[in-house]
Short mmCIF file of C-alpha atoms and ligand atoms in Angstrom, two decimals:
data_model
loop_
_atom_site.label_atom_id
_atom_site.label_comp_id
_atom_site.label_asym_id
_atom_site.label_seq_id
_atom_site.Cartn_x
_atom_site.Cartn_y
_atom_site.Cartn_z
CA MET A 1 127.80 44.64 -13.62
CA GLU A 2 125.74 45.60 -16.62
CA ILE A 3 125.97 42.04 -17.91
CA LYS A 4 124.75 40.70 -14.61
CA LEU A 5 121.90 43.16 -14.64
CA THR A 6 120.98 42.26 -18.18
CA LEU A 7 121.01 38.56 -17.34
CA ALA A 8 118.88 39.23 -14.37
CA VAL A 9 116.40 41.15 -16.46
CA VAL A 10 116.38 38.43 -19.10
CA PHE A 11 115.86 35.78 -16.46
CA LEU A 12 113.06 37.81 -14.96
CA CYS A 13 111.37 38.22 -18.35
CA ILE A 14 111.69 34.51 -19.04
CA SER A 15 110.17 33.78 -15.67
CA MET A 16 107.33 36.16 -16.29
CA ILE A 17 106.70 34.71 -19.73
CA SER A 18 106.67 31.19 -18.28
CA ALA A 19 104.31 32.17 -15.53
CA THR A 20 101.99 33.77 -18.02
CA ALA A 21 101.99 30.63 -20.21
CA VAL A 22 101.20 28.43 -17.25
CA SER A 23 98.44 30.82 -16.22
CA ASN A 24 96.90 30.74 -19.72
CA ILE A 25 96.81 26.93 -19.77
CA SER A 26 95.03 26.89 -16.37
CA SER A 27 92.42 29.41 -17.59
CA GLU A 28 91.59 27.28 -20.64
CA VAL A 29 90.96 24.28 -18.39
CA ASN A 30 88.61 26.30 -16.13
CA LEU A 31 86.73 27.70 -19.13
CA GLN A 32 86.13 24.21 -20.50
CA SER A 33 84.78 23.18 -17.13
CA VAL A 34 82.42 26.13 -17.13
CA TRP A 35 81.22 25.27 -20.63
CA ASN A 36 80.64 21.73 -19.48
CA HIS A 37 78.58 23.02 -16.55
CA ILE A 38 76.60 25.25 -18.86
CA ASP A 39 75.83 22.30 -21.15
CA ASN A 40 74.81 20.30 -18.17
CA ILE A 41 72.53 23.09 -16.98
CA ASP A 42 71.02 23.41 -20.47
CA SER A 43 70.30 19.73 -20.46
CA GLN A 44 68.64 19.97 -17.05
CA ILE A 45 66.61 22.99 -18.19
CA SER A 46 65.47 21.00 -21.19
CA ASN A 47 64.50 18.14 -18.92
CA LEU A 48 62.61 20.53 -16.66
CA GLN A 49 60.79 22.00 -19.65
CA ASP A 50 59.75 18.51 -20.74
CA PHE A 51 58.58 17.77 -17.18
CA ASP A 52 56.68 21.06 -17.13
CA LYS A 53 54.91 20.08 -20.35
CA TYR A 54 54.07 16.68 -18.85
CA ILE A 55 52.70 18.30 -15.70
CA GLY A 56 50.78 20.80 -17.84
CA SER A 57 49.12 18.00 -19.83
CA LYS A 58 48.26 16.16 -16.61
CA LEU A 59 46.79 19.34 -15.14
CA ALA A 60 44.72 19.82 -18.30
CA MET A 61 43.42 16.25 -18.03
CA ASN A 62 42.59 16.76 -14.34
CA LYS A 63 40.89 20.03 -15.14
CA ASN A 64 38.78 18.25 -17.76
CA GLY A 65 37.90 15.57 -15.21
CA ILE A 66 36.96 18.22 -12.66
CA ASN A 67 34.73 19.92 -15.24
CA ILE A 68 32.96 16.61 -15.93
CA LEU A 69 32.49 16.05 -12.19
CA ASN A 70 31.21 19.63 -11.75
CA ASN A 71 28.71 19.12 -14.56
CA ALA A 72 27.58 15.83 -13.03
CA LEU A 73 27.26 17.47 -9.62
CA GLN A 74 25.25 20.34 -11.10
CA HIS A 75 22.95 17.87 -12.89
CA PHE A 76 22.54 15.91 -9.64
CA GLN A 77 21.72 19.10 -7.74
CA GLU A 78 19.14 20.11 -10.35
CA THR A 79 17.55 16.65 -10.27
CA SER A 80 17.64 16.68 -6.48
CA ASN A 81 15.95 20.10 -6.42
CA LYS A 82 13.25 18.86 -8.79
CA CYS A 83 12.69 15.81 -6.57
CA ILE A 84 12.41 18.04 -3.51
CA GLU A 85 9.92 20.29 -5.33
CA LYS A 86 7.93 17.22 -6.45
CA THR A 87 7.96 15.80 -2.93
CA ASP A 88 6.79 19.14 -1.51
CA SER A 89 4.01 19.26 -4.09
CA LEU A 90 2.93 15.68 -3.32
CA THR A 91 3.09 16.37 0.41
CA GLN A 92 0.81 19.37 -0.07
CA LYS A 93 -1.60 17.32 -2.16
CA TYR A 94 -1.52 14.53 0.44
CA GLU A 95 -2.27 17.01 3.22
CA ILE A 96 -5.16 18.48 1.22
CA LEU A 97 -6.57 15.00 0.53
CA LEU A 98 -6.08 14.01 4.16
CA LYS A 99 -8.02 17.07 5.30
CA LYS A 100 -10.77 16.30 2.80
CA TYR A 101 -10.87 12.68 3.98
CA GLU A 102 -11.01 13.75 7.63
CA ALA A 103 -13.77 16.24 6.87
CA LEU A 104 -15.70 13.58 4.94
CA ALA A 105 -15.17 11.02 7.71
CA ALA A 106 -16.39 13.56 10.28
CA LYS A 107 -19.44 14.31 8.13
CA THR A 108 -20.18 10.61 7.69
CA LEU A 109 -19.82 10.04 11.42
CA THR A 110 -22.09 13.00 12.14
CA ALA A 111 -24.62 11.67 9.63
CA LYS A 112 -24.46 8.23 11.21
CA ILE A 113 -24.90 9.63 14.69
CA SER A 114 -27.56 12.16 13.78
CA LYS A 115 -29.48 10.04 11.27
CA PRO A 116 -32.21 8.23 13.15
CA LYS A 117 -32.83 4.61 12.19
CA HIS A 118 -36.20 5.33 10.76
CA CYS A 119 -38.50 2.49 9.81
CA GLN A 120 -42.15 2.52 8.85
CA SER A 121 -44.70 1.94 11.58
CA GLY A 122 -44.78 -1.73 12.56
CA TRP A 123 -41.21 -2.33 11.35
CA PHE A 124 -38.27 -2.47 13.77
CA PRO A 125 -34.74 -1.31 12.93
CA TYR A 126 -31.42 -3.07 13.21
CA MET A 127 -28.21 -1.84 11.62
CA ASN A 128 -29.29 -0.67 8.15
CA SER A 129 -32.40 -2.79 7.86
CA CYS A 130 -36.03 -2.71 8.94
CA TYR A 131 -37.90 -5.89 9.89
CA ILE A 132 -41.49 -6.87 10.40
CA LEU A 133 -42.90 -10.01 11.98
CA MET A 134 -46.09 -11.16 10.28
CA LYS A 135 -48.16 -13.24 12.66
CA GLU A 136 -50.43 -14.57 9.95
CA GLU A 137 -49.40 -18.13 9.07
CA VAL A 138 -48.91 -18.71 5.36
CA ASP A 139 -46.82 -20.98 3.17
CA TRP A 140 -43.29 -19.98 2.24
CA PHE A 141 -44.22 -18.74 -1.27
CA GLN A 142 -47.02 -16.52 0.05
CA ALA A 143 -44.69 -15.18 2.70
CA ARG A 144 -42.05 -14.35 0.07
CA LYS A 145 -44.69 -12.67 -2.11
CA TRP A 146 -45.98 -10.55 0.78
CA CYS A 147 -42.42 -9.36 1.52
CA ARG A 148 -41.75 -8.57 -2.15
CA ASN A 149 -45.00 -6.61 -2.41
CA ASN A 150 -43.71 -4.48 0.44
CA GLN A 151 -40.29 -3.84 -1.16
CA ALA A 152 -38.71 -6.35 1.20
CA LYS A 153 -37.52 -9.95 1.26
CA LEU A 154 -37.86 -12.87 3.66
CA VAL A 155 -35.24 -12.30 6.33
CA GLU A 156 -31.69 -13.40 5.44
CA TYR A 157 -28.97 -13.45 8.07
CA ARG A 158 -25.63 -11.76 7.50
CA ASP A 159 -24.28 -13.22 10.73
CA MET A 160 -25.23 -14.61 14.15
CA ASP A 161 -25.64 -11.12 15.62
CA GLU A 162 -28.43 -10.36 13.19
CA LEU A 163 -30.02 -13.77 13.80
CA ASN A 164 -29.96 -13.32 17.59
CA PHE A 165 -31.44 -9.83 17.33
CA VAL A 166 -34.25 -10.95 15.00
CA LEU A 167 -34.94 -13.98 17.21
CA SER A 168 -35.23 -11.85 20.35
CA LYS A 169 -37.66 -9.52 18.59
CA ALA A 170 -39.68 -12.46 17.27
CA LYS A 171 -39.98 -13.91 20.77
CA SER A 172 -41.11 -10.61 22.24
CA TYR A 173 -43.69 -9.81 19.52
CA ARG A 174 -45.69 -13.02 19.62
CA ASN A 175 -46.78 -15.86 21.85
CA TRP A 176 -45.36 -18.99 20.36
CA ASP A 177 -46.48 -22.59 20.75
CA THR A 178 -44.26 -24.50 23.10
CA ASP A 179 -43.72 -27.05 20.37
CA ARG A 180 -40.05 -27.55 19.67
CA TRP A 181 -40.74 -27.08 15.94
CA ALA A 182 -42.39 -23.67 16.34
CA GLY A 183 -40.69 -21.11 14.18
CA PHE A 184 -40.91 -18.59 11.31
CA TRP A 185 -39.98 -18.61 7.64
CA VAL A 186 -36.55 -17.42 6.53
CA GLY A 187 -35.42 -16.42 3.02
CA ALA A 188 -33.38 -19.55 2.28
CA ASP A 189 -34.31 -22.59 0.16
CA ASP A 190 -32.89 -25.50 -1.83
CA LEU A 191 -35.53 -25.36 -4.57
CA GLN A 192 -32.93 -25.12 -7.34
CA SER A 193 -30.64 -27.90 -6.17
CA GLU A 194 -31.64 -30.40 -3.52
CA GLY A 195 -29.45 -30.14 -0.44
CA VAL A 196 -27.82 -26.85 -1.49
CA PHE A 197 -29.49 -24.10 0.50
CA LYS A 198 -29.17 -20.60 -0.92
CA TRP A 199 -30.31 -17.15 0.23
CA SER A 200 -33.47 -16.62 -1.77
CA SER A 201 -32.90 -13.01 -2.91
CA SER A 202 -29.31 -13.35 -4.13
CA HIS A 203 -29.21 -17.11 -4.85
CA THR A 204 -25.82 -17.24 -3.10
CA GLN A 205 -25.06 -20.26 -0.99
CA VAL A 206 -25.88 -19.91 2.72
CA HIS A 207 -22.52 -18.82 4.07
CA PHE A 208 -22.65 -20.08 7.63
CA ASN A 209 -24.10 -23.11 9.38
CA TYR A 210 -26.64 -22.93 12.15
CA TRP A 211 -28.70 -26.00 11.36
CA LEU A 212 -30.22 -27.92 14.23
CA PRO A 213 -28.25 -31.17 14.58
CA THR A 214 -29.53 -33.79 12.08
CA GLN A 215 -31.00 -31.00 9.88
CA PRO A 216 -31.64 -30.50 7.02
CA ASP A 217 -33.22 -33.97 6.90
CA ARG A 218 -35.88 -33.74 4.11
CA LEU A 219 -38.15 -36.00 6.17
CA ALA A 220 -41.86 -36.64 5.60
CA TRP A 221 -41.90 -35.20 2.11
CA GLU A 222 -39.80 -32.77 0.19
CA GLU A 223 -38.47 -30.08 2.56
CA ASP A 224 -37.02 -27.19 0.58
CA CYS A 225 -37.61 -24.11 2.76
CA MET A 226 -35.81 -22.88 5.87
CA GLN A 227 -37.37 -21.95 9.18
CA THR A 228 -35.82 -20.52 12.34
CA LEU A 229 -36.84 -22.37 15.51
CA VAL A 230 -37.90 -19.95 18.24
CA ASN A 231 -38.04 -22.32 21.22
CA LYS A 232 -34.46 -23.41 20.67
CA LYS A 233 -31.73 -20.89 20.09
CA GLY A 234 -32.85 -19.92 16.63
CA GLU A 235 -31.36 -22.97 14.91
CA TRP A 236 -32.50 -23.81 11.40
CA ASN A 237 -34.71 -26.60 10.10
CA ASP A 238 -35.87 -27.49 6.60
CA LEU A 239 -39.63 -27.83 6.16
CA PRO A 240 -42.04 -28.45 3.31
CA CYS A 241 -42.60 -25.04 1.73
CA GLU A 242 -46.36 -25.61 1.75
CA MET A 243 -46.54 -25.59 5.54
CA LYS A 244 -47.98 -22.49 7.12
CA LEU A 245 -45.83 -20.39 9.44
CA PRO A 246 -45.46 -16.79 10.56
CA PHE A 247 -42.66 -15.00 8.75
CA ILE A 248 -40.29 -12.07 9.02
CA CYS A 249 -39.54 -9.65 6.21
CA GLU A 250 -36.42 -7.49 5.93
CA LYS A 251 -35.70 -4.40 3.86
CA TYR A 252 -32.88 -1.90 3.72
CA MET A 253 -33.43 1.62 4.99
CA1 CA B 1 -34.69 -29.97 0.46
CA1 CA B 2 -36.30 -30.85 8.43
#
């Protein structure tokens, strides 16, 4: 009985020892696996740290770029503000000048309206000139001299309006012969260059054409001085300067 018990105990011990050995082997395997996992995790942590550094460097680059953009934006805003200030200043100056111009224009208009067209006795006004019709018949040179002695010139036409006005006055101030060649001296001649009629005071070429058809014709003898025909519509004719005609002087107010 004791032997059987002893054997049983021995068998039990052997079994326990075997079980323990098997258990130890299994634990070593698990521990190795854990170490492998830990290594793997270390490797991943290292990778993550590298990635973090990479991200950090990218963030630093982006931050630098943002700073550059912020500086550029600030510079743009400052420039923009200066432009706005400059524009405001120019607008104010423009408004001041505009008011001055308007005031000046109003003054000029008032002066024009209020200023009477004043001419000496015997002279009649038109636009900014005064005119006088001299009924005495003299040659063209005497007529020019008389006008000059009175701070005037033989009449010169700026345009057809002036001519028509002067003609109407000439007709109303004097009884004219019914002769078709009746007329008065005008301040235009071709004394310097035959055929080239110029205004006598400025020596500029006559700038519009109102010659009677076929004129200037230089007929009879040399015809170097211009007359205005009163029994027509004020057309021009060239005449010998020595002929004697009434004349009209013009001077600025
Ligand atoms: Ca001539
Ligand atoms: Ca002629």
